[in-house]
Every structure is written in C-alpha cells, then in structure tokens.
PDB file of C-alpha atoms and ligand atoms in Angstrom:
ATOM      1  CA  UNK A   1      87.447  87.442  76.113  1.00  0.00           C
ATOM      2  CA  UNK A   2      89.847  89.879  77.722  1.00  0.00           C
ATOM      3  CA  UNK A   3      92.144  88.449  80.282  1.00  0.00           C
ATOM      4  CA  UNK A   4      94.548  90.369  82.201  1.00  0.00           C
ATOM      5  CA  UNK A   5      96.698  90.264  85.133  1.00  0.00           C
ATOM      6  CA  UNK A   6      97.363  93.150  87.204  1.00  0.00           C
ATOM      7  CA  UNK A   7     101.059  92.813  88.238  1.00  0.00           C
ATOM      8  CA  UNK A   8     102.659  94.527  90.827  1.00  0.00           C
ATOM      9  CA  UNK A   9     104.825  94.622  94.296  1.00  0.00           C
ATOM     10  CA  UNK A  10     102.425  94.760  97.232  1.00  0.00           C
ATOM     11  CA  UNK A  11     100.899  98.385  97.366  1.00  0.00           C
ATOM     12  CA  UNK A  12     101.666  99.232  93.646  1.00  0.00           C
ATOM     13  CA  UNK A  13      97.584  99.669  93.110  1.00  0.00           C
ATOM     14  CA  UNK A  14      96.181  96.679  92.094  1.00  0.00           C
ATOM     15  CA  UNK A  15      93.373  97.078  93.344  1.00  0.00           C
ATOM     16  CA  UNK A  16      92.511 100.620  93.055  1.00  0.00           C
ATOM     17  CA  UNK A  17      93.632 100.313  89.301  1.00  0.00           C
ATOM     18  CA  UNK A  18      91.347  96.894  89.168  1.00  0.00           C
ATOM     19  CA  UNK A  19      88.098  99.021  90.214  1.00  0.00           C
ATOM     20  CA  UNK A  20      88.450 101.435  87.550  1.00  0.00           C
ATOM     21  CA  UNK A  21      89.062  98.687  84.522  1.00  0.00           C
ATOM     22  CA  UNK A  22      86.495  96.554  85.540  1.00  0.00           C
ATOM     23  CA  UNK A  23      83.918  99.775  85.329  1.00  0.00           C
ATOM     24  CA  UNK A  24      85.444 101.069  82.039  1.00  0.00           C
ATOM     25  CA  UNK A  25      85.828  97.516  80.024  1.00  0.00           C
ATOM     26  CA  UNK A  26      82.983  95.213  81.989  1.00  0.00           C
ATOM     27  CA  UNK A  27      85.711  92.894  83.215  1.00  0.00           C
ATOM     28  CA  UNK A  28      85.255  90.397  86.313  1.00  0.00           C
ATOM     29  CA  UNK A  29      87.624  91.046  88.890  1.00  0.00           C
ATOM     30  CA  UNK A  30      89.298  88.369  90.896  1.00  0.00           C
ATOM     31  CA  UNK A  31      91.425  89.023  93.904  1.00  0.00           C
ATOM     32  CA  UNK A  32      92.716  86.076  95.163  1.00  0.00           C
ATOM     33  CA  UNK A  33      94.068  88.265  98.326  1.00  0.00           C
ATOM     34  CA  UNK A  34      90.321  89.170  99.027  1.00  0.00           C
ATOM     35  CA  UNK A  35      89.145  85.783  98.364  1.00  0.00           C
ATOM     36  CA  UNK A  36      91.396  84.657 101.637  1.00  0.00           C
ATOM     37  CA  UNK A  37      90.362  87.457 103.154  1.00  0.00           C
ATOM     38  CA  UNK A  38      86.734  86.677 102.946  1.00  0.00           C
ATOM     39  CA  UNK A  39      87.595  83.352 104.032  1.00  0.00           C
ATOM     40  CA  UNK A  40      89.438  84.573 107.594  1.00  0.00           C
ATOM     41  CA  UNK A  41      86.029  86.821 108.215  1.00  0.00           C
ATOM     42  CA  UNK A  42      84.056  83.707 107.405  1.00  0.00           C
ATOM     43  CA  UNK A  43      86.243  81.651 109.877  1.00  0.00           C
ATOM     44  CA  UNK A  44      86.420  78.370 107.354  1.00  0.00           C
ATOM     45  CA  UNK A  45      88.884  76.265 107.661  1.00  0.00           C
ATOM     46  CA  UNK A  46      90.827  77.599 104.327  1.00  0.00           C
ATOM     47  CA  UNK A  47      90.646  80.915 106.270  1.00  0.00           C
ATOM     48  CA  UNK A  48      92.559  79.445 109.106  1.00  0.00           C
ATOM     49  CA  UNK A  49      95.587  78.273 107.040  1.00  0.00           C
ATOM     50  CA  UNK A  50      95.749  80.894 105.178  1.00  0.00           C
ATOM     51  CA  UNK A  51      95.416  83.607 108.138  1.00  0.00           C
ATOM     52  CA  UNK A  52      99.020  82.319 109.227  1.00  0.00           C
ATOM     53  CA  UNK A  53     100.524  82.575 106.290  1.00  0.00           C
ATOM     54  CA  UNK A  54      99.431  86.295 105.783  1.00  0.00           C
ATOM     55  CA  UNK A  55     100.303  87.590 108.973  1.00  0.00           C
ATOM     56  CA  UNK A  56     103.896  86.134 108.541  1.00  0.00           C
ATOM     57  CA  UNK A  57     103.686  88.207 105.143  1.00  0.00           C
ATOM     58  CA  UNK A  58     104.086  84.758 103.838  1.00  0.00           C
ATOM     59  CA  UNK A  59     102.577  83.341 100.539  1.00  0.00           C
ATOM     60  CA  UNK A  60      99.693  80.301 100.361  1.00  0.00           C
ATOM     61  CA  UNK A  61     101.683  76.997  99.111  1.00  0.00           C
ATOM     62  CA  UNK A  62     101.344  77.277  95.569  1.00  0.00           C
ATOM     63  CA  UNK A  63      99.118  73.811  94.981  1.00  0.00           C
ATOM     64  CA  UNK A  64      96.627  75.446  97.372  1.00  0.00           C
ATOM     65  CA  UNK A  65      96.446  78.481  95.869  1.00  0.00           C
ATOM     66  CA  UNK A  66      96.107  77.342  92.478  1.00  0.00           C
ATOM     67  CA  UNK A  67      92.955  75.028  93.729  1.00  0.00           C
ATOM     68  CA  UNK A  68      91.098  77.984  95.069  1.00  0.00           C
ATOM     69  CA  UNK A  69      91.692  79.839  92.226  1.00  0.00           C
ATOM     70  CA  UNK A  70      90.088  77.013  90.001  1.00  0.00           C
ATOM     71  CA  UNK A  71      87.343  76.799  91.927  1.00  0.00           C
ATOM     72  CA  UNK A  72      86.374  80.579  91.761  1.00  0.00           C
ATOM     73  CA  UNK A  73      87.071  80.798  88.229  1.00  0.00           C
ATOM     74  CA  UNK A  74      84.655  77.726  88.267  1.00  0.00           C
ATOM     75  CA  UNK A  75      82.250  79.708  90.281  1.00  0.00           C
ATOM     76  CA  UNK A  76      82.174  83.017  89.106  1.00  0.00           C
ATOM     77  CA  UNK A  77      84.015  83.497  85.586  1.00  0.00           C
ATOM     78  CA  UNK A  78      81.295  81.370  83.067  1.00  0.00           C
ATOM     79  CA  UNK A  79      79.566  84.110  80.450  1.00  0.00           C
ATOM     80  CA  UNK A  80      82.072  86.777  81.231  1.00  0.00           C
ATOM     81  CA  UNK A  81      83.685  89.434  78.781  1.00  0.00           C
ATOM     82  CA  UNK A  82      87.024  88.683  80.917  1.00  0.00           C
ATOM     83  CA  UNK A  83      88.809  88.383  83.937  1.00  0.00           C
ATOM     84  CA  UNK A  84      91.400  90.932  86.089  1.00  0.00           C
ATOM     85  CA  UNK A  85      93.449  88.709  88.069  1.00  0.00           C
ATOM     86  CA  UNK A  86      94.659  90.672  90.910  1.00  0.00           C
ATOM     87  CA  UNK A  87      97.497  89.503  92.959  1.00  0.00           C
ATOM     88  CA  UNK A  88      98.032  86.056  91.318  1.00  0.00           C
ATOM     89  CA  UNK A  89     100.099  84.542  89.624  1.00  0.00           C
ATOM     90  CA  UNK A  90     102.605  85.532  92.716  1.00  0.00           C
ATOM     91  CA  UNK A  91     105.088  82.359  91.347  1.00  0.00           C
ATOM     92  CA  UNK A  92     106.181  80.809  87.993  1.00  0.00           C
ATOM     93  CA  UNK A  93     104.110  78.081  89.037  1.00  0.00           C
ATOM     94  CA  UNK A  94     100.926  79.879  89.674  1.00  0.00           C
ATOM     95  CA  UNK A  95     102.045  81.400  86.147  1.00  0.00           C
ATOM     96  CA  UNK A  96     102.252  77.871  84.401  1.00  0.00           C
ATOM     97  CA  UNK A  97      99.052  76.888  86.568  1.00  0.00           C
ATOM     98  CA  UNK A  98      97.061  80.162  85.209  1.00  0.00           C
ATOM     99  CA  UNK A  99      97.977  79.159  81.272  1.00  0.00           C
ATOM    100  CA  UNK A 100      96.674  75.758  81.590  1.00  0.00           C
ATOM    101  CA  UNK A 101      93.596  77.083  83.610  1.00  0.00           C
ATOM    102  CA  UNK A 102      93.045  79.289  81.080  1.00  0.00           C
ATOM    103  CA  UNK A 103      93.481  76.480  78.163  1.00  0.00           C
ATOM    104  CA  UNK A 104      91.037  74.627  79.674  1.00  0.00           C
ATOM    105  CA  UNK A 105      88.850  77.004  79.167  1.00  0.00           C
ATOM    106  CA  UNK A 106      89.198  77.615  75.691  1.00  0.00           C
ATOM    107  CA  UNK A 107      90.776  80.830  76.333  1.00  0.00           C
ATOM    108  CA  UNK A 108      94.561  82.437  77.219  1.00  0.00           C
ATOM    109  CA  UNK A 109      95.507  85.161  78.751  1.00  0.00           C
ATOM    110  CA  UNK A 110      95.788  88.709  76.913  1.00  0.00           C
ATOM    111  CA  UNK A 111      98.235  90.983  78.745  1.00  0.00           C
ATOM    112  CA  UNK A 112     100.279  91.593  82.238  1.00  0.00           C
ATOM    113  CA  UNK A 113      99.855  95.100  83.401  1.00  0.00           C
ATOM    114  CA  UNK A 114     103.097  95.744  85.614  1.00  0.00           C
ATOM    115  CA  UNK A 115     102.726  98.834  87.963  1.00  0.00           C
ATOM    116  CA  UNK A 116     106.275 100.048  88.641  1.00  0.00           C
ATOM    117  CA  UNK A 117     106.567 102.157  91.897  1.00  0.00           C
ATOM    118  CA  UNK A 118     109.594 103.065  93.813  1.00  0.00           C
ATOM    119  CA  UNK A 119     110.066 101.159  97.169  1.00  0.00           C
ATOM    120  CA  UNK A 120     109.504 104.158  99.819  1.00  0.00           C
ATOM    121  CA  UNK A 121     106.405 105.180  97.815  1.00  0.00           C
ATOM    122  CA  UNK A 122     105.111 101.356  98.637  1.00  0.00           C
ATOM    123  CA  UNK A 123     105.685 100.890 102.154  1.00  0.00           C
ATOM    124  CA  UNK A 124     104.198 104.646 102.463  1.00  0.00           C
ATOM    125  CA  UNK A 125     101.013 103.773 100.653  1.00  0.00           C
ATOM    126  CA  UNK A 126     101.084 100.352 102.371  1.00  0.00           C
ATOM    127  CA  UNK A 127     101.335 102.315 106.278  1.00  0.00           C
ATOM    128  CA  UNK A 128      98.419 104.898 105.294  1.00  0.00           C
ATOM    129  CA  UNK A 129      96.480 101.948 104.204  1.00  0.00           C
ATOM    130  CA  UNK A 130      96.977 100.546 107.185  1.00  0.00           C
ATOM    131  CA  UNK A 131      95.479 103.234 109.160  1.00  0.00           C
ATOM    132  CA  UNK A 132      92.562 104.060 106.758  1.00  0.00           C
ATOM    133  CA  UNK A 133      91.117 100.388 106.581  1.00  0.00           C
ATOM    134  CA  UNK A 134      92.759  98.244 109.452  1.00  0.00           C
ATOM    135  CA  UNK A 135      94.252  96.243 107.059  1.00  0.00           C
ATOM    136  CA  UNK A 136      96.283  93.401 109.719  1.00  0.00           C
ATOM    137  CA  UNK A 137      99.408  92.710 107.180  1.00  0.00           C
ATOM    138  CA  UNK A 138      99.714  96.673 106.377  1.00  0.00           C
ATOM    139  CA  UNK A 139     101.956  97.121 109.400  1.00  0.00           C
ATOM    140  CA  UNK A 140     105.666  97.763 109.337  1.00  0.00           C
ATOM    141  CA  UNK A 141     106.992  94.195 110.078  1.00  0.00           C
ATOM    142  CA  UNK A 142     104.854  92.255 108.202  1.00  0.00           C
ATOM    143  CA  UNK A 143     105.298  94.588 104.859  1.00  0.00           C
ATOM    144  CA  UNK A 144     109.233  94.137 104.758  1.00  0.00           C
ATOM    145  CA  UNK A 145     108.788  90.549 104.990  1.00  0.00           C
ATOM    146  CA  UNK A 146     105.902  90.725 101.944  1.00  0.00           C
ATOM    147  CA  UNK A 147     108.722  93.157 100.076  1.00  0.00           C
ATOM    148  CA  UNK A 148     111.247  90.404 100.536  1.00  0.00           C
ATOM    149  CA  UNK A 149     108.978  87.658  99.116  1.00  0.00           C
ATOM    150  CA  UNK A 150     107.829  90.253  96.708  1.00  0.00           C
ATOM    151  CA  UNK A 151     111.629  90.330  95.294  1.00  0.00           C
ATOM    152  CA  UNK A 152     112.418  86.592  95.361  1.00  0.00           C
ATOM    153  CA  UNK A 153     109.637  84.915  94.133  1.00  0.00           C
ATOM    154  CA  UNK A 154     107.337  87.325  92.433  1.00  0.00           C
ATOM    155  CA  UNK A 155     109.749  89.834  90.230  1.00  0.00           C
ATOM    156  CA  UNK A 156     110.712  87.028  88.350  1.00  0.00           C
ATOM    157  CA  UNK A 157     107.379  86.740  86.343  1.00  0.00           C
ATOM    158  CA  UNK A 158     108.432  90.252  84.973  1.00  0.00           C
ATOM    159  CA  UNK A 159     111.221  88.277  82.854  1.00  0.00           C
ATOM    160  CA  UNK A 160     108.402  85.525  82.210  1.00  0.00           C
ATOM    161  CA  UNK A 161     105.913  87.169  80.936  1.00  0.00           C
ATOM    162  CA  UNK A 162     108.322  89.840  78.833  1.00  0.00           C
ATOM    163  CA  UNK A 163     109.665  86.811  77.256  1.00  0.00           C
ATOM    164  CA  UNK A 164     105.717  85.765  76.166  1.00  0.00           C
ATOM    165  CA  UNK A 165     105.597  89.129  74.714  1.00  0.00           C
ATOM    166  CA  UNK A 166     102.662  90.182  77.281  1.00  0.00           C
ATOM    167  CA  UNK A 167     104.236  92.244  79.521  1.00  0.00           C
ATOM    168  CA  UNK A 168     103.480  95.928  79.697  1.00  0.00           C
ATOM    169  CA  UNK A 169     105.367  98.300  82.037  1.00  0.00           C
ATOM    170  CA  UNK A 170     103.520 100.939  83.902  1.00  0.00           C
ATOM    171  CA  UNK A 171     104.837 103.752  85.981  1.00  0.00           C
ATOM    172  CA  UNK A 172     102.497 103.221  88.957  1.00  0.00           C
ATOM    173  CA  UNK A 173     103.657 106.374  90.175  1.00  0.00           C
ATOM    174  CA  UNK A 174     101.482 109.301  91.194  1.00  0.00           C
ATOM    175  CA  UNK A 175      97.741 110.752  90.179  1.00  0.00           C
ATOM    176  CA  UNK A 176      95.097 107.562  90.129  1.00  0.00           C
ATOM    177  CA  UNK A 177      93.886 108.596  86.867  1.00  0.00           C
ATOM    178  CA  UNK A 178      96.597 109.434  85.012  1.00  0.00           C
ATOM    179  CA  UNK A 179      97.788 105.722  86.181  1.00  0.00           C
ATOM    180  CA  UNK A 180      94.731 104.440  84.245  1.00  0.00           C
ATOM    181  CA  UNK A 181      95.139 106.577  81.355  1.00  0.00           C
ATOM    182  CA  UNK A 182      98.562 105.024  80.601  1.00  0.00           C
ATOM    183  CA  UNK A 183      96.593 101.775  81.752  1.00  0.00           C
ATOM    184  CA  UNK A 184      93.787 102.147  78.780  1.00  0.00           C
ATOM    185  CA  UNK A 185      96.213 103.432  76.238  1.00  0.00           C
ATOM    186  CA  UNK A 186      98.594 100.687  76.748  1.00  0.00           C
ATOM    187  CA  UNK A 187      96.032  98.013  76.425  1.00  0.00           C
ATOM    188  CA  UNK A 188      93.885  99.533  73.571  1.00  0.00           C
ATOM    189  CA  UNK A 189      97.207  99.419  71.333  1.00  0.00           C
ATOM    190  CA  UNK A 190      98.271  96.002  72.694  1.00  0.00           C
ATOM    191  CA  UNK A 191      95.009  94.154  73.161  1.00  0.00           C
ATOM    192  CA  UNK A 192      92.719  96.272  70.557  1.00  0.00           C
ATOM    193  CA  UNK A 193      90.419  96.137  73.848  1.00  0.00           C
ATOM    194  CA  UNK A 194      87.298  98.693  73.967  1.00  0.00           C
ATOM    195  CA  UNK A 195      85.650 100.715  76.428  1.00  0.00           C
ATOM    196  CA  UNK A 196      81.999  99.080  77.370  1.00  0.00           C
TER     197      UNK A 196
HETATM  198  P1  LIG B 201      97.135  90.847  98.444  1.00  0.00           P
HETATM  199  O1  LIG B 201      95.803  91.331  98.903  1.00  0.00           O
HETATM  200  O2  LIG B 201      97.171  90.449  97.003  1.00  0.00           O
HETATM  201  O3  LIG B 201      98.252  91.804  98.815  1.00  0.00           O
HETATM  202  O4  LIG B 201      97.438  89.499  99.260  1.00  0.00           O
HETATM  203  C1  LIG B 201      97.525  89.480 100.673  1.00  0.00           C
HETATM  204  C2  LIG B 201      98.194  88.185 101.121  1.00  0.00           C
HETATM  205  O5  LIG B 201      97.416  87.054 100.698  1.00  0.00           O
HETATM  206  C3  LIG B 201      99.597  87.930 100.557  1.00  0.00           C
HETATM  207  O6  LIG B 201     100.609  88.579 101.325  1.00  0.00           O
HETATM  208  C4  LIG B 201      99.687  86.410 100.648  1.00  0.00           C
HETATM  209  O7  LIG B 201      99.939  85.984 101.969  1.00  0.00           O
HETATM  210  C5  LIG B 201      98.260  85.975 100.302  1.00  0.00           C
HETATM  211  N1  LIG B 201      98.099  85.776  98.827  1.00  0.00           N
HETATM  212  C6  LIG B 201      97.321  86.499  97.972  1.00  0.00           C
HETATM  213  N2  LIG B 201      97.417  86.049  96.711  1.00  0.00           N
HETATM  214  C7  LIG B 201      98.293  85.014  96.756  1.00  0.00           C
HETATM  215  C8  LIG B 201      98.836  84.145  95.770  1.00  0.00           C
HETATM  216  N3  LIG B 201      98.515  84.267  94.474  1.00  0.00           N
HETATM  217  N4  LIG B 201      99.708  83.180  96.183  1.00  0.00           N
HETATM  218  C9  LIG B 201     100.046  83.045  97.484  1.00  0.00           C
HETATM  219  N5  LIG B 201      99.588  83.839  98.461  1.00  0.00           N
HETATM  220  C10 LIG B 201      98.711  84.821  98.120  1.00  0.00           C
END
C-alpha cells in the first residue's frame, strides 16, 4: 500500500493536488473536510455539530474526528492500493490516532506531502474559491480564524512528521502541474511509488 497525507495550511491545494494523484497512482482519496461536508447537505446529526464548528473556522474535537475517520476507513479503504488523506491529521493527536489506525490495519503510513504557500497567496486562493463554488467558510472572517488555528495547532505536525523522517516540503506555489511534477518526483525517490 501507498499511504500519504496531503499536508498543508487551508488553501495550499489539497485537494486540487489530491485529484491529480489519485488519477496518476490509483490511490483512494479521503477528505475528511468533504466527509463533514456531505454530512451538513445530508442534515445528520454529525452534520449539525460539525456545521458550528466550521463556520467559526473552528476544528471538530479531536475524539470525534478520529471516530469518523475510522469508520470511513472502515467503509471505504478495504482492497485499496492506498489512501490520500486530505486535511487530517489537523493535531498531534489525530497524528498519533492515524499511526495506530493505520497499525491496525497492518499497514503505516508512507509520506507527508507539505504544500508551502505564502500567506497572501492563501487567503487570495481561499476568496476566489469562495466566489467560484459558494464555499460558506471561504469568506474573509472565517479564513483568518482557520489561519490562526492553522498556525497553532496544525504547523506543528511539520516538526512531527520531519522528525519520523516522512516529511517532504513542497513549494505549493504557482502552475497546478508543475506543483504535481515536484509532487511525483518527490515521492517516486522517497516512496519508490509508480504511476498506474
Ligand atoms: P477542509 O475542507 O479540510 O479545509 O476542512 C474544512 C473544515 O472542516 C475545517 O476548517 C474544520 O472545521 C473541519 N475539519 C476538516 N478536517 C478536520 C480535522 N481533521 N480535524 C478537525 N476539523 C476538521
């Protein structure tokens, strides 16, 4: 298996950079900022907590988070060449939660892609967003406050996971595809991974 996590502040390109490694290396992606998503259109009952956490720009409490995220591995990653987690871990405990989810699945996680992008190109990319898709937390207020938690209890998995040896740095900066190119080159010398 391949296992990766796509790290990154809010509006580095997670996702965009997630569509384009899950066509090239057959990996299953999981978004756990979709996956509440989904749940607020559905109108469950998960999607009600979470919907006011993510308009405060707030994260999920950690021990919910971490039992979603079991359960859709559960669901969804059984038989597959690997998994893109995009947008978790988001704390060193969803980072400690991950490794033992992983164990228990006979399996460990490969590498941390970490897209680097300067703060004004963020909150730019985050606004635009905004208007293209109608995206509710891609509005001024809300994306300083997910910058601030972005800086206090995300960057510190940087340190965490260059201290495992599985960070890679990316400069998240500019054209899409020469994002992935550094992407794919990075991870075919760290991971030995292969096109499908
Ligand atoms: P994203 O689509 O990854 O930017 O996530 C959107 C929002 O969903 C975040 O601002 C958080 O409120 C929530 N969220 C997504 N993933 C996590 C996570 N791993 N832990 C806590 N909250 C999360």
């Amino acid at each position: 298996m391949l296992n990766l996590v796509l790290f990154g502040a809010p509006g580095s390109g997670k996702g965009t950079q997630s569509a384009k490694l899950i066509d090239e290396y057959g990996l299953h992606h999981i978004s756990t900022g979709e996956v509440l998503r989904d749940h607020i259109k559905r109108g469950t009952e998960l999607g009600k907590i979470a919907q006011g956490y993510i308009s405060q720009g707030q994260l999920i409490p950690d021990e919910l988070m971490i039992s979603i995220l079991d359960e859709v591995l559960e669901k969804e990653a059984k038989g597959k060449k690997g998994v893109i987690f995009d947008g978790f871990p988001r704390t060193i405990p969803q980072a400690e939660a991950l490794k033992g989810l992983l164990q228990k699945r006979g399996t460990d996680l490969h590498a941390v892609v970490g897209l680097e992008v300067p703060e004004d190109e963020l909150v730019e990319r985050m606004l635009n967003r905004g208007k293209e898709t109608g995206r509710a937390d891609d509005n001024l207020e809300t994306i300083k406050k997910r910058l601030e938690v972005y800086h206090s209890q995300t960057s510190p998995l940087r340190d965490y996971y260059h201290k495992e040896g599985k960070y890679m740095p990316i400069n998240g900066s500019g054209v899409v595809d020469e994002i992935f190119a550094s992407i794919a080159k990075g991870l075919e010398e760290k991971t030995g991974a292969c096109r499908k």
